[in-house]
Amino acid sequence: MNAMAADTSADYARDFNAAIARHQQRIDDELFGKWINTTAITLNETVGEFYDGLESGTSLLLQLCDADV
């Protein structure tokens, strides 16, 4: 009985997740168009570069402060 309930739950979860994925894909395609992937990648790269620069600048500032002490 427990195995049957577990199988039914797993089937339901799989079907529900598939339905959500289909709707998300449709929204992405119809609302945002195909440019969403290239825009997201470019934005992520820009944020990553900014963070790297911020981290480098903070590290350099700390090194300069330590050198003055």
mmCIF file with all atom_site columns, N, CA and C in Angstrom:
data_model
loop_
_atom_site.group_PDB
_atom_site.id
_atom_site.type_symbol
_atom_site.label_atom_id
_atom_site.label_alt_id
_atom_site.label_comp_id
_atom_site.label_asym_id
_atom_site.label_entity_id
_atom_site.label_seq_id
_atom_site.pdbx_PDB_ins_code
_atom_site.Cartn_x
_atom_site.Cartn_y
_atom_site.Cartn_z
_atom_site.occupancy
_atom_site.B_iso_or_equiv
_atom_site.pdbx_formal_charge
_atom_site.auth_seq_id
_atom_site.auth_comp_id
_atom_site.auth_asym_id
_atom_site.auth_atom_id
_atom_site.pdbx_PDB_model_num
ATOM 1   N N  . MET A 1 1  ? 0.825  -1.192 0.000   1.00 0.00 ? 1  MET A N  1
ATOM 2   C CA . MET A 1 1  ? 0.000  0.000  0.000   1.00 0.00 ? 1  MET A CA 1
ATOM 3   C C  . MET A 1 1  ? 0.877  1.267  0.000   1.00 0.00 ? 1  MET A C  1
ATOM 4   N N  . ASN A 1 2  ? 1.946  1.281  0.829   1.00 0.00 ? 2  ASN A N  1
ATOM 5   C CA . ASN A 1 2  ? 2.839  2.439  0.872   1.00 0.00 ? 2  ASN A CA 1
ATOM 6   C C  . ASN A 1 2  ? 3.555  2.646  -0.454  1.00 0.00 ? 2  ASN A C  1
ATOM 7   N N  . ALA A 1 3  ? 3.975  1.565  -1.084  1.00 0.00 ? 3  ALA A N  1
ATOM 8   C CA . ALA A 1 3  ? 4.659  1.667  -2.371  1.00 0.00 ? 3  ALA A CA 1
ATOM 9   C C  . ALA A 1 3  ? 3.726  2.248  -3.432  1.00 0.00 ? 3  ALA A C  1
ATOM 10  N N  . MET A 1 4  ? 2.467  1.831  -3.409  1.00 0.00 ? 4  MET A N  1
ATOM 11  C CA . MET A 1 4  ? 1.495  2.338  -4.372  1.00 0.00 ? 4  MET A CA 1
ATOM 12  C C  . MET A 1 4  ? 1.261  3.835  -4.159  1.00 0.00 ? 4  MET A C  1
ATOM 13  N N  . ALA A 1 5  ? 1.177  4.257  -2.909  1.00 0.00 ? 5  ALA A N  1
ATOM 14  C CA . ALA A 1 5  ? 0.991  5.679  -2.601  1.00 0.00 ? 5  ALA A CA 1
ATOM 15  C C  . ALA A 1 5  ? 2.220  6.479  -3.033  1.00 0.00 ? 5  ALA A C  1
ATOM 16  N N  . ALA A 1 6  ? 3.403  5.934  -2.797  1.00 0.00 ? 6  ALA A N  1
ATOM 17  C CA . ALA A 1 6  ? 4.636  6.612  -3.192  1.00 0.00 ? 6  ALA A CA 1
ATOM 18  C C  . ALA A 1 6  ? 4.722  6.742  -4.707  1.00 0.00 ? 6  ALA A C  1
ATOM 19  N N  . ASP A 1 7  ? 4.358  5.685  -5.424  1.00 0.00 ? 7  ASP A N  1
ATOM 20  C CA . ASP A 1 7  ? 4.374  5.731  -6.891  1.00 0.00 ? 7  ASP A CA 1
ATOM 21  C C  . ASP A 1 7  ? 3.376  6.762  -7.417  1.00 0.00 ? 7  ASP A C  1
ATOM 22  N N  . THR A 1 8  ? 2.201  6.812  -6.827  1.00 0.00 ? 8  THR A N  1
ATOM 23  C CA . THR A 1 8  ? 1.193  7.777  -7.244  1.00 0.00 ? 8  THR A CA 1
ATOM 24  C C  . THR A 1 8  ? 1.666  9.199  -6.992  1.00 0.00 ? 8  THR A C  1
ATOM 25  N N  . SER A 1 9  ? 2.287  9.427  -5.852  1.00 0.00 ? 9  SER A N  1
ATOM 26  C CA . SER A 1 9  ? 2.815  10.754 -5.532  1.00 0.00 ? 9  SER A CA 1
ATOM 27  C C  . SER A 1 9  ? 3.924  11.152 -6.489  1.00 0.00 ? 9  SER A C  1
ATOM 28  N N  . ALA A 1 10 ? 4.789  10.209 -6.792  1.00 0.00 ? 10 ALA A N  1
ATOM 29  C CA . ALA A 1 10 ? 5.895  10.492 -7.720  1.00 0.00 ? 10 ALA A CA 1
ATOM 30  C C  . ALA A 1 10 ? 5.353  10.820 -9.111  1.00 0.00 ? 10 ALA A C  1
ATOM 31  N N  . ASP A 1 11 ? 4.360  10.072 -9.557  1.00 0.00 ? 11 ASP A N  1
ATOM 32  C CA . ASP A 1 11 ? 3.745  10.348 -10.864 1.00 0.00 ? 11 ASP A CA 1
ATOM 33  C C  . ASP A 1 11 ? 3.108  11.739 -10.888 1.00 0.00 ? 11 ASP A C  1
ATOM 34  N N  . TYR A 1 12 ? 2.391  12.064 -9.825  1.00 0.00 ? 12 TYR A N  1
ATOM 35  C CA . TYR A 1 12 ? 1.747  13.375 -9.737  1.00 0.00 ? 12 TYR A CA 1
ATOM 36  C C  . TYR A 1 12 ? 2.796  14.492 -9.774  1.00 0.00 ? 12 TYR A C  1
ATOM 37  N N  . ALA A 1 13 ? 3.850  14.351 -8.984  1.00 0.00 ? 13 ALA A N  1
ATOM 38  C CA . ALA A 1 13 ? 4.894  15.380 -8.931  1.00 0.00 ? 13 ALA A CA 1
ATOM 39  C C  . ALA A 1 13 ? 5.561  15.541 -10.291 1.00 0.00 ? 13 ALA A C  1
ATOM 40  N N  . ARG A 1 14 ? 5.850  14.444 -10.963 1.00 0.00 ? 14 ARG A N  1
ATOM 41  C CA . ARG A 1 14 ? 6.485  14.499 -12.276 1.00 0.00 ? 14 ARG A CA 1
ATOM 42  C C  . ARG A 1 14 ? 5.579  15.198 -13.287 1.00 0.00 ? 14 ARG A C  1
ATOM 43  N N  . ASP A 1 15 ? 4.308  14.840 -13.302 1.00 0.00 ? 15 ASP A N  1
ATOM 44  C CA . ASP A 1 15 ? 3.358  15.461 -14.232 1.00 0.00 ? 15 ASP A CA 1
ATOM 45  C C  . ASP A 1 15 ? 3.157  16.942 -13.933 1.00 0.00 ? 15 ASP A C  1
ATOM 46  N N  . PHE A 1 16 ? 3.074  17.284 -12.669 1.00 0.00 ? 16 PHE A N  1
ATOM 47  C CA . PHE A 1 16 ? 2.882  18.679 -12.264 1.00 0.00 ? 16 PHE A CA 1
ATOM 48  C C  . PHE A 1 16 ? 4.091  19.520 -12.659 1.00 0.00 ? 16 PHE A C  1
ATOM 49  N N  . ASN A 1 17 ? 5.300  19.001 -12.409 1.00 0.00 ? 17 ASN A N  1
ATOM 50  C CA . ASN A 1 17 ? 6.518  19.722 -12.775 1.00 0.00 ? 17 ASN A CA 1
ATOM 51  C C  . ASN A 1 17 ? 6.636  19.884 -14.289 1.00 0.00 ? 17 ASN A C  1
ATOM 52  N N  . ALA A 1 18 ? 6.236  18.873 -15.039 1.00 0.00 ? 18 ALA A N  1
ATOM 53  C CA . ALA A 1 18 ? 6.262  18.961 -16.495 1.00 0.00 ? 18 ALA A CA 1
ATOM 54  C C  . ALA A 1 18 ? 5.293  20.035 -16.984 1.00 0.00 ? 18 ALA A C  1
ATOM 55  N N  . ALA A 1 19 ? 4.121  20.124 -16.374 1.00 0.00 ? 19 ALA A N  1
ATOM 56  C CA . ALA A 1 19 ? 3.143  21.142 -16.753 1.00 0.00 ? 19 ALA A CA 1
ATOM 57  C C  . ALA A 1 19 ? 3.682  22.538 -16.459 1.00 0.00 ? 19 ALA A C  1
ATOM 58  N N  . ILE A 1 20 ? 4.311  22.709 -15.328 1.00 0.00 ? 20 ILE A N  1
ATOM 59  C CA . ILE A 1 20 ? 4.906  24.010 -14.985 1.00 0.00 ? 20 ILE A CA 1
ATOM 60  C C  . ILE A 1 20 ? 5.999  24.367 -15.984 1.00 0.00 ? 20 ILE A C  1
ATOM 61  N N  . ALA A 1 21 ? 6.837  23.414 -16.330 1.00 0.00 ? 21 ALA A N  1
ATOM 62  C CA . ALA A 1 21 ? 7.913  23.664 -17.290 1.00 0.00 ? 21 ALA A CA 1
ATOM 63  C C  . ALA A 1 21 ? 7.361  24.079 -18.650 1.00 0.00 ? 21 ALA A C  1
ATOM 64  N N  . ARG A 1 22 ? 6.274  23.440 -19.085 1.00 0.00 ? 22 ARG A N  1
ATOM 65  C CA . ARG A 1 22 ? 5.654  23.809 -20.369 1.00 0.00 ? 22 ARG A CA 1
ATOM 66  C C  . ARG A 1 22 ? 5.120  25.239 -20.325 1.00 0.00 ? 22 ARG A C  1
ATOM 67  N N  . HIS A 1 23 ? 4.460  25.594 -19.245 1.00 0.00 ? 23 HIS A N  1
ATOM 68  C CA . HIS A 1 23 ? 3.929  26.959 -19.126 1.00 0.00 ? 23 HIS A CA 1
ATOM 69  C C  . HIS A 1 23 ? 5.058  27.982 -19.045 1.00 0.00 ? 23 HIS A C  1
ATOM 70  N N  . GLN A 1 24 ? 6.108  27.662 -18.319 1.00 0.00 ? 24 GLN A N  1
ATOM 71  C CA . GLN A 1 24 ? 7.237  28.585 -18.219 1.00 0.00 ? 24 GLN A CA 1
ATOM 72  C C  . GLN A 1 24 ? 7.881  28.792 -19.582 1.00 0.00 ? 24 GLN A C  1
ATOM 73  N N  . GLN A 1 25 ? 8.053  27.728 -20.338 1.00 0.00 ? 25 GLN A N  1
ATOM 74  C CA . GLN A 1 25 ? 8.631  27.836 -21.679 1.00 0.00 ? 25 GLN A CA 1
ATOM 75  C C  . GLN A 1 25 ? 7.749  28.693 -22.574 1.00 0.00 ? 25 GLN A C  1
ATOM 76  N N  . ARG A 1 26 ? 6.445  28.493 -22.485 1.00 0.00 ? 26 ARG A N  1
ATOM 77  C CA . ARG A 1 26 ? 5.509  29.282 -23.299 1.00 0.00 ? 26 ARG A CA 1
ATOM 78  C C  . ARG A 1 26 ? 5.585  30.763 -22.930 1.00 0.00 ? 26 ARG A C  1
ATOM 79  N N  . ILE A 1 27 ? 5.633  31.055 -21.639 1.00 0.00 ? 27 ILE A N  1
ATOM 80  C CA . ILE A 1 27 ? 5.742  32.449 -21.197 1.00 0.00 ? 27 ILE A CA 1
ATOM 81  C C  . ILE A 1 27 ? 7.044  33.054 -21.681 1.00 0.00 ? 27 ILE A C  1
ATOM 82  N N  . ASP A 1 28 ? 8.138  32.316 -21.525 1.00 0.00 ? 28 ASP A N  1
ATOM 83  C CA . ASP A 1 28 ? 9.436  32.814 -21.979 1.00 0.00 ? 28 ASP A CA 1
ATOM 84  C C  . ASP A 1 28 ? 9.412  33.116 -23.472 1.00 0.00 ? 28 ASP A C  1
ATOM 85  N N  . ASP A 1 29 ? 8.868  32.196 -24.255 1.00 0.00 ? 29 ASP A N  1
ATOM 86  C CA . ASP A 1 29 ? 8.848  32.364 -25.704 1.00 0.00 ? 29 ASP A CA 1
ATOM 87  C C  . ASP A 1 29 ? 7.920  33.483 -26.149 1.00 0.00 ? 29 ASP A C  1
ATOM 88  N N  . GLU A 1 30 ? 6.716  33.537 -25.591 1.00 0.00 ? 30 GLU A N  1
ATOM 89  C CA . GLU A 1 30 ? 5.721  34.499 -26.054 1.00 0.00 ? 30 GLU A CA 1
ATOM 90  C C  . GLU A 1 30 ? 5.881  35.886 -25.436 1.00 0.00 ? 30 GLU A C  1
ATOM 91  N N  . LEU A 1 31 ? 6.286  35.952 -24.193 1.00 0.00 ? 31 LEU A N  1
ATOM 92  C CA . LEU A 1 31 ? 6.379  37.254 -23.525 1.00 0.00 ? 31 LEU A CA 1
ATOM 93  C C  . LEU A 1 31 ? 7.734  37.905 -23.756 1.00 0.00 ? 31 LEU A C  1
ATOM 94  N N  . PHE A 1 32 ? 8.786  37.128 -23.611 1.00 0.00 ? 32 PHE A N  1
ATOM 95  C CA . PHE A 1 32 ? 10.126 37.699 -23.698 1.00 0.00 ? 32 PHE A CA 1
ATOM 96  C C  . PHE A 1 32 ? 10.794 37.478 -25.046 1.00 0.00 ? 32 PHE A C  1
ATOM 97  N N  . GLY A 1 33 ? 10.375 36.469 -25.773 1.00 0.00 ? 33 GLY A N  1
ATOM 98  C CA . GLY A 1 33 ? 10.994 36.185 -27.059 1.00 0.00 ? 33 GLY A CA 1
ATOM 99  C C  . GLY A 1 33 ? 12.308 35.440 -26.887 1.00 0.00 ? 33 GLY A C  1
ATOM 100 N N  . LYS A 1 34 ? 12.953 35.238 -27.993 1.00 0.00 ? 34 LYS A N  1
ATOM 101 C CA . LYS A 1 34 ? 14.199 34.455 -27.987 1.00 0.00 ? 34 LYS A CA 1
ATOM 102 C C  . LYS A 1 34 ? 15.375 35.232 -27.401 1.00 0.00 ? 34 LYS A C  1
ATOM 103 N N  . TRP A 1 35 ? 15.268 36.550 -27.277 1.00 0.00 ? 35 TRP A N  1
ATOM 104 C CA . TRP A 1 35 ? 16.380 37.351 -26.782 1.00 0.00 ? 35 TRP A CA 1
ATOM 105 C C  . TRP A 1 35 ? 16.646 37.141 -25.301 1.00 0.00 ? 35 TRP A C  1
ATOM 106 N N  . ILE A 1 36 ? 15.723 36.486 -24.590 1.00 0.00 ? 36 ILE A N  1
ATOM 107 C CA . ILE A 1 36 ? 15.887 36.335 -23.141 1.00 0.00 ? 36 ILE A CA 1
ATOM 108 C C  . ILE A 1 36 ? 17.172 35.593 -22.788 1.00 0.00 ? 36 ILE A C  1
ATOM 109 N N  . ASN A 1 37 ? 17.524 34.575 -23.561 1.00 0.00 ? 37 ASN A N  1
ATOM 110 C CA . ASN A 1 37 ? 18.732 33.809 -23.250 1.00 0.00 ? 37 ASN A CA 1
ATOM 111 C C  . ASN A 1 37 ? 19.991 34.640 -23.429 1.00 0.00 ? 37 ASN A C  1
ATOM 112 N N  . THR A 1 38 ? 20.103 35.372 -24.538 1.00 0.00 ? 38 THR A N  1
ATOM 113 C CA . THR A 1 38 ? 21.310 36.167 -24.761 1.00 0.00 ? 38 THR A CA 1
ATOM 114 C C  . THR A 1 38 ? 21.378 37.326 -23.779 1.00 0.00 ? 38 THR A C  1
ATOM 115 N N  . THR A 1 39 ? 20.246 37.930 -23.468 1.00 0.00 ? 39 THR A N  1
ATOM 116 C CA . THR A 1 39 ? 20.236 39.034 -22.510 1.00 0.00 ? 39 THR A CA 1
ATOM 117 C C  . THR A 1 39 ? 20.626 38.553 -21.121 1.00 0.00 ? 39 THR A C  1
ATOM 118 N N  . ALA A 1 40 ? 20.088 37.418 -20.705 1.00 0.00 ? 40 ALA A N  1
ATOM 119 C CA . ALA A 1 40 ? 20.416 36.890 -19.379 1.00 0.00 ? 40 ALA A CA 1
ATOM 120 C C  . ALA A 1 40 ? 21.890 36.539 -19.278 1.00 0.00 ? 40 ALA A C  1
ATOM 121 N N  . ILE A 1 41 ? 22.442 35.953 -20.320 1.00 0.00 ? 41 ILE A N  1
ATOM 122 C CA . ILE A 1 41 ? 23.859 35.588 -20.300 1.00 0.00 ? 41 ILE A CA 1
ATOM 123 C C  . ILE A 1 41 ? 24.726 36.838 -20.216 1.00 0.00 ? 41 ILE A C  1
ATOM 124 N N  . THR A 1 42 ? 24.415 37.844 -21.027 1.00 0.00 ? 42 THR A N  1
ATOM 125 C CA . THR A 1 42 ? 25.178 39.099 -21.013 1.00 0.00 ? 42 THR A CA 1
ATOM 126 C C  . THR A 1 42 ? 25.081 39.781 -19.656 1.00 0.00 ? 42 THR A C  1
ATOM 127 N N  . LEU A 1 43 ? 23.886 39.816 -19.104 1.00 0.00 ? 43 LEU A N  1
ATOM 128 C CA . LEU A 1 43 ? 23.692 40.436 -17.795 1.00 0.00 ? 43 LEU A CA 1
ATOM 129 C C  . LEU A 1 43 ? 24.476 39.691 -16.714 1.00 0.00 ? 43 LEU A C  1
ATOM 130 N N  . ASN A 1 44 ? 24.429 38.376 -16.735 1.00 0.00 ? 44 ASN A N  1
ATOM 131 C CA . ASN A 1 44 ? 25.174 37.592 -15.745 1.00 0.00 ? 44 ASN A CA 1
ATOM 132 C C  . ASN A 1 44 ? 26.674 37.824 -15.865 1.00 0.00 ? 44 ASN A C  1
ATOM 133 N N  . GLU A 1 45 ? 27.175 37.910 -17.090 1.00 0.00 ? 45 GLU A N  1
ATOM 134 C CA . GLU A 1 45 ? 28.603 38.164 -17.290 1.00 0.00 ? 45 GLU A CA 1
ATOM 135 C C  . GLU A 1 45 ? 28.979 39.545 -16.764 1.00 0.00 ? 45 GLU A C  1
ATOM 136 N N  . THR A 1 46 ? 28.129 40.534 -17.014 1.00 0.00 ? 46 THR A N  1
ATOM 137 C CA . THR A 1 46 ? 28.394 41.902 -16.555 1.00 0.00 ? 46 THR A CA 1
ATOM 138 C C  . THR A 1 46 ? 28.418 41.961 -15.032 1.00 0.00 ? 46 THR A C  1
ATOM 139 N N  . VAL A 1 47 ? 27.458 41.332 -14.396 1.00 0.00 ? 47 VAL A N  1
ATOM 140 C CA . VAL A 1 47 ? 27.419 41.307 -12.931 1.00 0.00 ? 47 VAL A CA 1
ATOM 141 C C  . VAL A 1 47 ? 28.651 40.581 -12.390 1.00 0.00 ? 47 VAL A C  1
ATOM 142 N N  . GLY A 1 48 ? 29.043 39.495 -13.030 1.00 0.00 ? 48 GLY A N  1
ATOM 143 C CA . GLY A 1 48 ? 30.233 38.757 -12.608 1.00 0.00 ? 48 GLY A CA 1
ATOM 144 C C  . GLY A 1 48 ? 31.487 39.601 -12.719 1.00 0.00 ? 48 GLY A C  1
ATOM 145 N N  . GLU A 1 49 ? 31.630 40.332 -13.824 1.00 0.00 ? 49 GLU A N  1
ATOM 146 C CA . GLU A 1 49 ? 32.794 41.201 -14.001 1.00 0.00 ? 49 GLU A CA 1
ATOM 147 C C  . GLU A 1 49 ? 32.808 42.322 -12.961 1.00 0.00 ? 49 GLU A C  1
ATOM 148 N N  . PHE A 1 50 ? 31.645 42.901 -12.692 1.00 0.00 ? 50 PHE A N  1
ATOM 149 C CA . PHE A 1 50 ? 31.557 43.954 -11.676 1.00 0.00 ? 50 PHE A CA 1
ATOM 150 C C  . PHE A 1 50 ? 31.979 43.421 -10.311 1.00 0.00 ? 50 PHE A C  1
ATOM 151 N N  . TYR A 1 51 ? 31.473 42.252 -9.966  1.00 0.00 ? 51 TYR A N  1
ATOM 152 C CA . TYR A 1 51 ? 31.800 41.652 -8.666  1.00 0.00 ? 51 TYR A CA 1
ATOM 153 C C  . TYR A 1 51 ? 33.293 41.350 -8.575  1.00 0.00 ? 51 TYR A C  1
ATOM 154 N N  . ASP A 1 52 ? 33.875 40.822 -9.657  1.00 0.00 ? 52 ASP A N  1
ATOM 155 C CA . ASP A 1 52 ? 35.317 40.542 -9.658  1.00 0.00 ? 52 ASP A CA 1
ATOM 156 C C  . ASP A 1 52 ? 36.112 41.827 -9.443  1.00 0.00 ? 52 ASP A C  1
ATOM 157 N N  . GLY A 1 53 ? 35.702 42.902 -10.120 1.00 0.00 ? 53 GLY A N  1
ATOM 158 C CA . GLY A 1 53 ? 36.384 44.187 -9.950  1.00 0.00 ? 53 GLY A CA 1
ATOM 159 C C  . GLY A 1 53 ? 36.231 44.733 -8.544  1.00 0.00 ? 53 GLY A C  1
ATOM 160 N N  . LEU A 1 54 ? 35.056 44.602 -7.990  1.00 0.00 ? 54 LEU A N  1
ATOM 161 C CA . LEU A 1 54 ? 34.811 45.050 -6.626  1.00 0.00 ? 54 LEU A CA 1
ATOM 162 C C  . LEU A 1 54 ? 35.673 44.273 -5.632  1.00 0.00 ? 54 LEU A C  1
ATOM 163 N N  . GLU A 1 55 ? 35.741 42.969 -5.845  1.00 0.00 ? 55 GLU A N  1
ATOM 164 C CA . GLU A 1 55 ? 36.549 42.120 -4.972  1.00 0.00 ? 55 GLU A CA 1
ATOM 165 C C  . GLU A 1 55 ? 38.036 42.465 -5.091  1.00 0.00 ? 55 GLU A C  1
ATOM 166 N N  . SER A 1 56 ? 38.512 42.707 -6.304  1.00 0.00 ? 56 SER A N  1
ATOM 167 C CA . SER A 1 56 ? 39.912 43.077 -6.521  1.00 0.00 ? 56 SER A CA 1
ATOM 168 C C  . SER A 1 56 ? 40.222 44.420 -5.878  1.00 0.00 ? 56 SER A C  1
ATOM 169 N N  . GLY A 1 57 ? 39.303 45.380 -6.047  1.00 0.00 ? 57 GLY A N  1
ATOM 170 C CA . GLY A 1 57 ? 39.505 46.696 -5.452  1.00 0.00 ? 57 GLY A CA 1
ATOM 171 C C  . GLY A 1 57 ? 39.523 46.641 -3.936  1.00 0.00 ? 57 GLY A C  1
ATOM 172 N N  . THR A 1 58 ? 38.645 45.846 -3.362  1.00 0.00 ? 58 THR A N  1
ATOM 173 C CA . THR A 1 58 ? 38.622 45.694 -1.900  1.00 0.00 ? 58 THR A CA 1
ATOM 174 C C  . THR A 1 58 ? 39.909 45.054 -1.408  1.00 0.00 ? 58 THR A C  1
ATOM 175 N N  . SER A 1 59 ? 40.368 44.050 -2.108  1.00 0.00 ? 59 SER A N  1
ATOM 176 C CA . SER A 1 59 ? 41.614 43.377 -1.733  1.00 0.00 ? 59 SER A CA 1
ATOM 177 C C  . SER A 1 59 ? 42.783 44.341 -1.812  1.00 0.00 ? 59 SER A C  1
ATOM 178 N N  . LEU A 1 60 ? 42.856 45.137 -2.880  1.00 0.00 ? 60 LEU A N  1
ATOM 179 C CA . LEU A 1 60 ? 43.939 46.109 -3.028  1.00 0.00 ? 60 LEU A CA 1
ATOM 180 C C  . LEU A 1 60 ? 43.882 47.150 -1.923  1.00 0.00 ? 60 LEU A C  1
ATOM 181 N N  . LEU A 1 61 ? 42.709 47.630 -1.597  1.00 0.00 ? 61 LEU A N  1
ATOM 182 C CA . LEU A 1 61 ? 42.554 48.616 -0.532  1.00 0.00 ? 61 LEU A CA 1
ATOM 183 C C  . LEU A 1 61 ? 43.031 48.060 0.807   1.00 0.00 ? 61 LEU A C  1
ATOM 184 N N  . LEU A 1 62 ? 42.684 46.824 1.095   1.00 0.00 ? 62 LEU A N  1
ATOM 185 C CA . LEU A 1 62 ? 43.132 46.201 2.340   1.00 0.00 ? 62 LEU A CA 1
ATOM 186 C C  . LEU A 1 62 ? 44.638 46.027 2.365   1.00 0.00 ? 62 LEU A C  1
ATOM 187 N N  . GLN A 1 63 ? 45.228 45.704 1.227   1.00 0.00 ? 63 GLN A N  1
ATOM 188 C CA . GLN A 1 63 ? 46.693 45.571 1.149   1.00 0.00 ? 63 GLN A CA 1
ATOM 189 C C  . GLN A 1 63 ? 47.363 46.911 1.396   1.00 0.00 ? 63 GLN A C  1
ATOM 190 N N  . LEU A 1 64 ? 46.818 47.977 0.834   1.00 0.00 ? 64 LEU A N  1
ATOM 191 C CA . LEU A 1 64 ? 47.375 49.311 1.021   1.00 0.00 ? 64 LEU A CA 1
ATOM 192 C C  . LEU A 1 64 ? 47.254 49.755 2.482   1.00 0.00 ? 64 LEU A C  1
ATOM 193 N N  . CYS A 1 65 ? 46.138 49.428 3.110   1.00 0.00 ? 65 CYS A N  1
ATOM 194 C CA . CYS A 1 65 ? 45.947 49.772 4.524   1.00 0.00 ? 65 CYS A CA 1
ATOM 195 C C  . CYS A 1 65 ? 46.934 49.022 5.390   1.00 0.00 ? 65 CYS A C  1
ATOM 196 N N  . ASP A 1 66 ? 47.169 47.765 5.101   1.00 0.00 ? 66 ASP A N  1
ATOM 197 C CA . ASP A 1 66 ? 48.134 46.958 5.863   1.00 0.00 ? 66 ASP A CA 1
ATOM 198 C C  . ASP A 1 66 ? 49.544 47.471 5.660   1.00 0.00 ? 66 ASP A C  1
ATOM 199 N N  . ALA A 1 67 ? 49.871 47.979 4.478   1.00 0.00 ? 67 ALA A N  1
ATOM 200 C CA . ALA A 1 67 ? 51.221 48.469 4.185   1.00 0.00 ? 67 ALA A CA 1
ATOM 201 C C  . ALA A 1 67 ? 51.501 49.759 4.947   1.00 0.00 ? 67 ALA A C  1
ATOM 202 N N  . ASP A 1 68 ? 50.481 50.542 5.223   1.00 0.00 ? 68 ASP A N  1
ATOM 203 C CA . ASP A 1 68 ? 50.660 51.805 5.944   1.00 0.00 ? 68 ASP A CA 1
ATOM 204 C C  . ASP A 1 68 ? 50.813 51.613 7.432   1.00 0.00 ? 68 ASP A C  1
ATOM 205 N N  . VAL A 1 69 ? 50.438 50.454 7.951   1.00 0.00 ? 69 VAL A N  1
ATOM 206 C CA . VAL A 1 69 ? 50.463 50.222 9.392   1.00 0.00 ? 69 VAL A CA 1
ATOM 207 C C  . VAL A 1 69 ? 51.829 49.904 9.874   1.00 0.00 ? 69 VAL A C  1
#
